[in-house]
Coordinates of C-alpha atoms in Angstrom, one line a residue:
M139 CA 39.5 20.4 -37.0
S140 CA 36.4 19.8 -34.9
F141 CA 35.4 22.3 -32.3
S142 CA 33.1 19.9 -30.5
F143 CA 34.5 19.0 -27.1
F144 CA 31.6 16.9 -26.0
K145 CA 30.1 14.2 -28.1
A146 CA 26.3 14.0 -27.7
L147 CA 25.3 10.8 -26.0
R148 CA 23.4 8.4 -28.2
P149 CA 20.0 7.5 -26.8
K150 CA 19.7 3.9 -25.7
T151 CA 17.8 1.6 -27.9
P152 CA 14.7 -0.2 -26.4
Q153 CA 16.7 -3.4 -26.2
E154 CA 19.5 -1.6 -24.3
V155 CA 17.0 0.0 -21.9
S156 CA 15.5 -3.3 -21.1
R157 CA 18.9 -4.9 -20.6
S158 CA 20.0 -2.1 -18.3
I159 CA 16.9 -2.4 -16.2
K160 CA 17.3 -6.1 -15.9
D161 CA 21.0 -6.0 -15.0
S162 CA 20.5 -3.3 -12.4
L163 CA 17.6 -5.1 -10.8
M164 CA 19.5 -8.4 -10.7
A165 CA 22.5 -6.6 -9.2
L166 CA 20.4 -5.8 -6.2
D167 CA 20.7 -9.5 -5.2
T168 CA 24.4 -9.4 -4.8
K169 CA 24.7 -5.9 -3.5
T170 CA 22.4 -6.5 -0.5
V171 CA 24.9 -8.8 1.1
V172 CA 28.0 -6.7 0.4
E173 CA 27.6 -3.3 2.0
V174 CA 25.2 -0.5 2.4
K175 CA 27.0 1.9 0.1
A176 CA 27.1 -0.7 -2.7
L177 CA 23.4 -1.3 -2.3
E178 CA 22.7 2.5 -2.4
K179 CA 24.7 2.7 -5.6
A180 CA 22.8 -0.2 -7.1
L181 CA 19.5 1.4 -6.2
E182 CA 20.6 4.7 -7.8
E183 CA 21.3 2.7 -11.0
V184 CA 17.8 1.2 -11.0
E185 CA 16.4 4.7 -10.4
K186 CA 18.3 6.1 -13.4
N187 CA 17.2 3.2 -15.6
F188 CA 13.6 3.6 -14.6
A189 CA 13.8 7.3 -15.5
T190 CA 15.1 6.4 -18.9
M191 CA 12.2 3.9 -19.3
R192 CA 9.7 6.6 -18.3
T193 CA 11.1 9.0 -20.9
L194 CA 11.0 6.4 -23.6
L195 CA 7.4 5.6 -22.8
S196 CA 6.1 9.1 -22.1
G197 CA 8.4 11.4 -24.0
D198 CA 10.7 14.1 -22.5
G199 CA 8.2 17.0 -22.5
E200 CA 9.6 18.4 -25.7
S201 CA 9.1 15.4 -28.1
E202 CA 6.4 12.8 -28.2
P203 CA 7.3 9.1 -27.5
N204 CA 8.2 6.9 -30.5
L205 CA 5.5 4.2 -30.8
D206 CA 7.8 1.8 -32.5
Q207 CA 10.3 2.1 -29.7
I208 CA 7.6 1.6 -27.1
S209 CA 6.5 -1.6 -28.9
Q210 CA 10.1 -2.8 -29.0
L211 CA 10.6 -2.1 -25.3
V212 CA 7.4 -3.9 -24.3
E213 CA 8.4 -7.0 -26.4
E214 CA 11.9 -7.0 -24.9
I215 CA 10.7 -6.6 -21.3
C216 CA 8.4 -9.6 -21.7
R217 CA 10.9 -11.7 -23.6
E218 CA 13.7 -11.1 -21.0
D219 CA 11.3 -11.6 -18.0
V220 CA 11.9 -8.1 -16.8
L221 CA 8.3 -7.8 -15.8
T222 CA 8.8 -10.4 -13.1
L223 CA 11.8 -8.6 -11.8
L224 CA 9.9 -5.3 -11.7
I225 CA 7.4 -6.8 -9.4
H226 CA 9.6 -8.9 -7.2
K227 CA 12.1 -6.2 -6.6
L228 CA 9.5 -3.5 -5.8
P229 CA 9.7 -3.9 -2.0
I230 CA 13.4 -2.7 -1.9
L231 CA 13.1 0.1 -4.4
G232 CA 13.3 3.7 -3.4
W233 CA 10.4 6.1 -3.5
E234 CA 11.4 7.8 -6.8
A235 CA 11.9 4.5 -8.6
R236 CA 8.5 3.2 -7.3
K237 CA 6.9 6.4 -8.6
D238 CA 8.4 5.9 -12.1
L239 CA 7.5 2.2 -12.1
V240 CA 3.8 2.9 -11.2
H241 CA 3.7 5.5 -14.0
C242 CA 5.2 3.1 -16.5
W243 CA 3.2 0.1 -15.4
S244 CA -0.1 1.5 -16.8
I245 CA 1.5 2.3 -20.2
L246 CA 3.2 -1.1 -20.4
L247 CA -0.1 -3.0 -19.8
K248 CA -2.1 -0.9 -22.3
Q249 CA 0.5 -1.1 -25.1
K250 CA -0.4 -3.4 -27.9
V251 CA 2.1 -5.2 -30.1
E252 CA 0.5 -6.4 -33.3
S253 CA -3.0 -6.2 -31.7
N254 CA -1.8 -8.2 -28.6
Y255 CA -1.4 -6.9 -25.1
C256 CA 2.0 -8.4 -24.5
C257 CA 2.4 -7.6 -20.9
V258 CA -1.1 -8.8 -20.1
E259 CA -0.4 -12.0 -21.9
Y260 CA 2.8 -12.3 -19.9
I261 CA 1.0 -12.0 -16.6
E262 CA -1.5 -14.5 -17.8
Q263 CA 1.4 -16.9 -18.0
H264 CA 2.7 -15.8 -14.6
F265 CA -0.4 -15.3 -12.5
E266 CA 1.7 -15.6 -9.3
L267 CA 2.7 -12.0 -10.0
L268 CA -0.8 -10.9 -9.2
D269 CA -0.7 -12.9 -5.9
F270 CA 2.5 -11.1 -5.0
L271 CA 0.9 -7.7 -5.7
V272 CA -2.1 -8.5 -3.5
V273 CA 0.0 -9.7 -0.6
C274 CA 1.9 -6.4 -0.7
Y275 CA -1.0 -4.7 1.1
D276 CA 0.6 -6.1 4.2
N277 CA 3.7 -3.9 3.5
K278 CA 2.6 -0.3 4.3
E279 CA 5.7 1.1 2.6
I280 CA 4.7 -0.1 -0.9
A281 CA 0.9 -0.8 -0.5
L282 CA -0.3 2.3 -2.2
S283 CA 2.0 1.7 -5.2
T284 CA 1.1 -1.9 -5.6
G285 CA -2.6 -0.9 -5.2
I286 CA -2.4 1.3 -8.2
M287 CA -0.7 -1.4 -10.2
L288 CA -3.3 -3.9 -9.2
R289 CA -6.1 -1.7 -10.3
D290 CA -4.4 -1.2 -13.7
C291 CA -4.3 -5.1 -13.9
I292 CA -8.0 -5.4 -13.0
K293 CA -9.0 -3.3 -16.0
F294 CA -8.3 -6.6 -18.0
P295 CA -11.0 -9.2 -17.5
T296 CA -8.7 -12.3 -17.4
L297 CA -6.5 -10.7 -14.7
A298 CA -9.5 -9.6 -12.6
Q299 CA -11.0 -13.1 -12.9
Y300 CA -7.8 -14.7 -11.7
I301 CA -7.7 -12.6 -8.6
L302 CA -11.3 -13.3 -7.8
E303 CA -10.8 -17.0 -8.2
S304 CA -7.5 -17.1 -6.4
A305 CA -6.8 -17.9 -2.7
S306 CA -5.4 -14.3 -2.4
F307 CA -8.9 -12.8 -2.9
V308 CA -10.1 -13.6 0.6
L309 CA -7.2 -11.4 2.0
F310 CA -9.1 -8.3 0.9
F311 CA -11.6 -8.9 3.7
K312 CA -8.7 -8.4 6.0
F313 CA -7.0 -5.6 4.1
V314 CA -10.0 -3.4 4.0
E315 CA -10.0 -3.2 7.8
L316 CA -6.3 -2.6 8.3
P317 CA -5.5 0.0 11.0
I318 CA -3.7 2.3 8.6
F319 CA -6.5 4.3 7.0
D320 CA -4.8 5.1 3.7
V321 CA -3.9 1.5 3.1
A322 CA -7.4 0.2 4.1
S323 CA -9.0 2.7 1.8
D324 CA -6.8 1.8 -1.1
A325 CA -7.5 -1.9 -0.5
F326 CA -11.2 -1.2 -0.6
S327 CA -10.8 0.7 -3.9
T328 CA -9.2 -2.4 -5.4
F329 CA -11.8 -4.6 -3.8
K330 CA -14.5 -2.4 -5.3
D331 CA -13.0 -2.6 -8.8
L332 CA -12.8 -6.4 -8.6
L333 CA -16.5 -6.5 -7.9
T334 CA -17.7 -3.9 -10.4
K335 CA -15.4 -3.6 -13.4
H336 CA -16.5 -6.7 -15.3
A337 CA -20.1 -7.6 -14.5
N338 CA -20.2 -10.9 -16.3
V339 CA -16.9 -12.1 -14.6
V340 CA -18.3 -11.1 -11.2
S341 CA -21.6 -12.8 -11.9
E342 CA -19.8 -16.1 -12.7
F343 CA -17.6 -15.8 -9.7
L344 CA -20.6 -15.1 -7.3
N345 CA -22.5 -18.1 -8.7
G346 CA -19.6 -20.4 -8.1
H347 CA -18.6 -19.0 -4.6
Y348 CA -21.9 -17.7 -3.2
D349 CA -21.8 -19.1 0.3
E350 CA -18.1 -18.5 0.9
F351 CA -18.3 -14.9 -0.4
F352 CA -21.4 -13.8 1.4
D353 CA -20.3 -15.4 4.7
L354 CA -17.2 -13.2 4.5
Y355 CA -19.1 -10.2 3.3
E356 CA -21.6 -10.3 6.2
K357 CA -18.6 -9.7 8.5
L358 CA -17.9 -6.4 6.7
L359 CA -21.6 -5.3 6.9
T360 CA -21.6 -6.0 10.7
S361 CA -18.1 -4.6 11.4
P362 CA -17.7 -2.3 14.4
N363 CA -15.9 0.1 12.0
Y364 CA -18.3 2.7 10.6
V365 CA -16.3 3.3 7.4
T366 CA -16.3 -0.4 6.7
R367 CA -20.0 -0.8 7.2
R368 CA -20.8 2.2 5.1
Q369 CA -18.5 1.4 2.2
S370 CA -19.4 -2.3 2.1
L371 CA -23.1 -1.6 2.2
K372 CA -22.8 0.9 -0.7
L373 CA -20.7 -1.6 -2.6
L374 CA -23.2 -4.4 -2.1
S375 CA -25.9 -2.2 -3.8
D376 CA -23.5 -1.4 -6.6
F377 CA -22.9 -5.0 -7.6
L378 CA -25.9 -7.0 -6.2
L379 CA -28.5 -4.8 -7.9
E380 CA -26.7 -4.9 -11.3
S381 CA -28.7 -6.8 -14.0
P382 CA -26.0 -9.6 -14.6
N383 CA -26.4 -10.5 -10.9
T384 CA -30.2 -10.8 -10.9
Q385 CA -30.1 -14.5 -10.0
I386 CA -27.6 -13.8 -7.2
M387 CA -29.9 -11.0 -5.8
R388 CA -32.9 -13.3 -5.9
R389 CA -31.1 -15.9 -4.0
Y390 CA -29.8 -13.3 -1.5
I391 CA -33.2 -11.9 -0.6
L392 CA -34.5 -15.4 0.2
E393 CA -32.2 -15.7 3.2
V394 CA -33.4 -14.6 6.6
R395 CA -29.9 -14.1 7.9
Y396 CA -29.3 -11.3 5.4
L397 CA -32.7 -9.8 6.0
K398 CA -31.7 -9.6 9.7
V399 CA -28.4 -7.9 8.8
M400 CA -30.4 -5.2 6.8
M401 CA -32.9 -4.7 9.6
T402 CA -30.0 -4.2 12.0
L403 CA -28.4 -1.6 9.6
L404 CA -31.7 0.2 9.4
R405 CA -31.3 0.9 13.1
D406 CA -27.7 2.1 12.7
S407 CA -26.8 5.4 14.3
S408 CA -25.7 6.8 10.9
K409 CA -28.4 8.2 8.7
N410 CA -26.3 7.4 5.6
I411 CA -26.1 3.7 6.6
Q412 CA -29.9 3.6 7.3
L413 CA -30.7 5.0 3.9
S414 CA -28.3 2.6 2.1
A415 CA -29.7 -0.3 4.0
F416 CA -33.2 0.7 3.0
H417 CA -32.4 0.3 -0.7
I418 CA -31.5 -3.4 -0.1
F419 CA -34.1 -4.0 2.6
K420 CA -36.9 -2.9 0.2
V421 CA -36.0 -5.7 -2.2
F422 CA -36.6 -8.3 0.5
V423 CA -40.0 -6.8 1.2
A424 CA -41.0 -6.2 -2.5
N425 CA -40.2 -9.8 -3.4
P426 CA -43.5 -11.4 -4.4
N427 CA -42.1 -14.8 -3.6
K428 CA -41.0 -14.3 0.0
P429 CA -40.3 -17.6 1.8
R430 CA -42.3 -18.3 5.0
D431 CA -39.4 -17.6 7.4
V432 CA -38.8 -14.2 5.8
K433 CA -42.5 -13.4 6.3
I434 CA -42.4 -14.5 9.9
I435 CA -39.5 -12.2 10.7
L436 CA -41.2 -9.2 9.0
T437 CA -44.5 -10.0 10.7
K438 CA -42.9 -10.3 14.2
N439 CA -41.1 -6.9 13.7
K440 CA -43.9 -5.2 11.8
E441 CA -44.6 -2.4 14.3
K442 CA -40.9 -1.6 14.9
L443 CA -40.2 -1.6 11.2
L444 CA -43.2 0.7 10.5
D445 CA -42.1 3.1 13.2
L446 CA -38.5 3.1 12.0
L447 CA -39.5 3.7 8.4
Q448 CA -41.9 6.4 9.3
N449 CA -39.1 8.4 10.7
L450 CA -36.6 7.6 7.9
S451 CA -36.0 10.4 5.4
P452 CA -33.1 11.4 3.1
G453 CA -32.1 14.3 5.4
K454 CA -33.1 17.5 7.0
G455 CA -35.1 19.7 4.7
S456 CA -34.7 17.3 1.8
E457 CA -37.6 16.5 -0.4
D458 CA -37.0 13.3 -2.2
E459 CA -40.4 12.3 -3.8
E460 CA -39.1 9.1 -5.2
F461 CA -37.8 8.0 -1.9
E462 CA -41.0 8.8 -0.1
E463 CA -43.0 6.9 -2.7
E464 CA -40.8 3.9 -2.3
K465 CA -41.0 4.1 1.5
E466 CA -44.8 4.4 1.4
F467 CA -45.0 1.3 -0.9
I468 CA -42.7 -0.7 1.4
M469 CA -44.7 0.2 4.5
K470 CA -47.9 -0.9 2.9
E471 CA -46.3 -4.1 1.8
I472 CA -45.1 -4.8 5.4
G473 CA -48.6 -4.0 6.7
R474 CA -50.1 -6.6 4.3
I475 CA -47.8 -9.4 5.1
S476 CA -49.4 -12.4 6.8
V477 CA -47.9 -15.8 7.5

């Protein structure tokens, strides 16, 4: 006679976990048009299945996750198009489900199956999923979640390249100035990763889209928003002065319009912006092959520039010898310029 009144539940297999997730996500389509309580129940089922997926991928705190089971789950999720559902249903998920999905997303992308990143390869075959994630910055309820998921995608060069080359990329110039500070800041973090994570990819993109990109970027540098000006100026230094972008930088410093932008930023009320602008402005001045129109602008503004630079310092009581040496060199260069 058995004294066991309760039979231990058998853990779901990876295939069953994937099937449960898919079924519960697809059920949201029918439940939304029935009644609120039915939808709530369907969302609870999704939440429960996501929690199961998280445990399978990360362990339960007492035991480590089984790598074979993780690989099987990843394969099944891709094979059954669950990845597409995870993204498209994200806007209607509850907070807890979104939190578990964001946690699992990073693990799913990084998981290799026989040396292949299955989920990354799946997204490469369904690039529209990246467009969907980008557009989600317009939805303040899920923007921070999708932002994290986007940055996980951007770690992979092929996915970053697609976003840069896509029509969705230009939306970032709008998103980084959204009125909701947290969303705008998150969008800028993603924007920064796109322009700094893969130097060669970025260099190729800038070479192919130079005019369009810098036309838009100039609007960020001249934005009335202080945070936008400061962040975009710092980011410009981060990617423009990188070695793979040497040719881009050389092209940039030949253009009077961008010299004027830096000269304007040198007069900004913010000391931080002045100092950041100086580090790009000095490249214009130090260029041994300055075009005539650049020389004319520098000559016409010589006295004002020298007065401005004379009073520019890293901060009160700060002694930055390297900065002072650079400043002295640039002031001498300006003094020597003749048309």
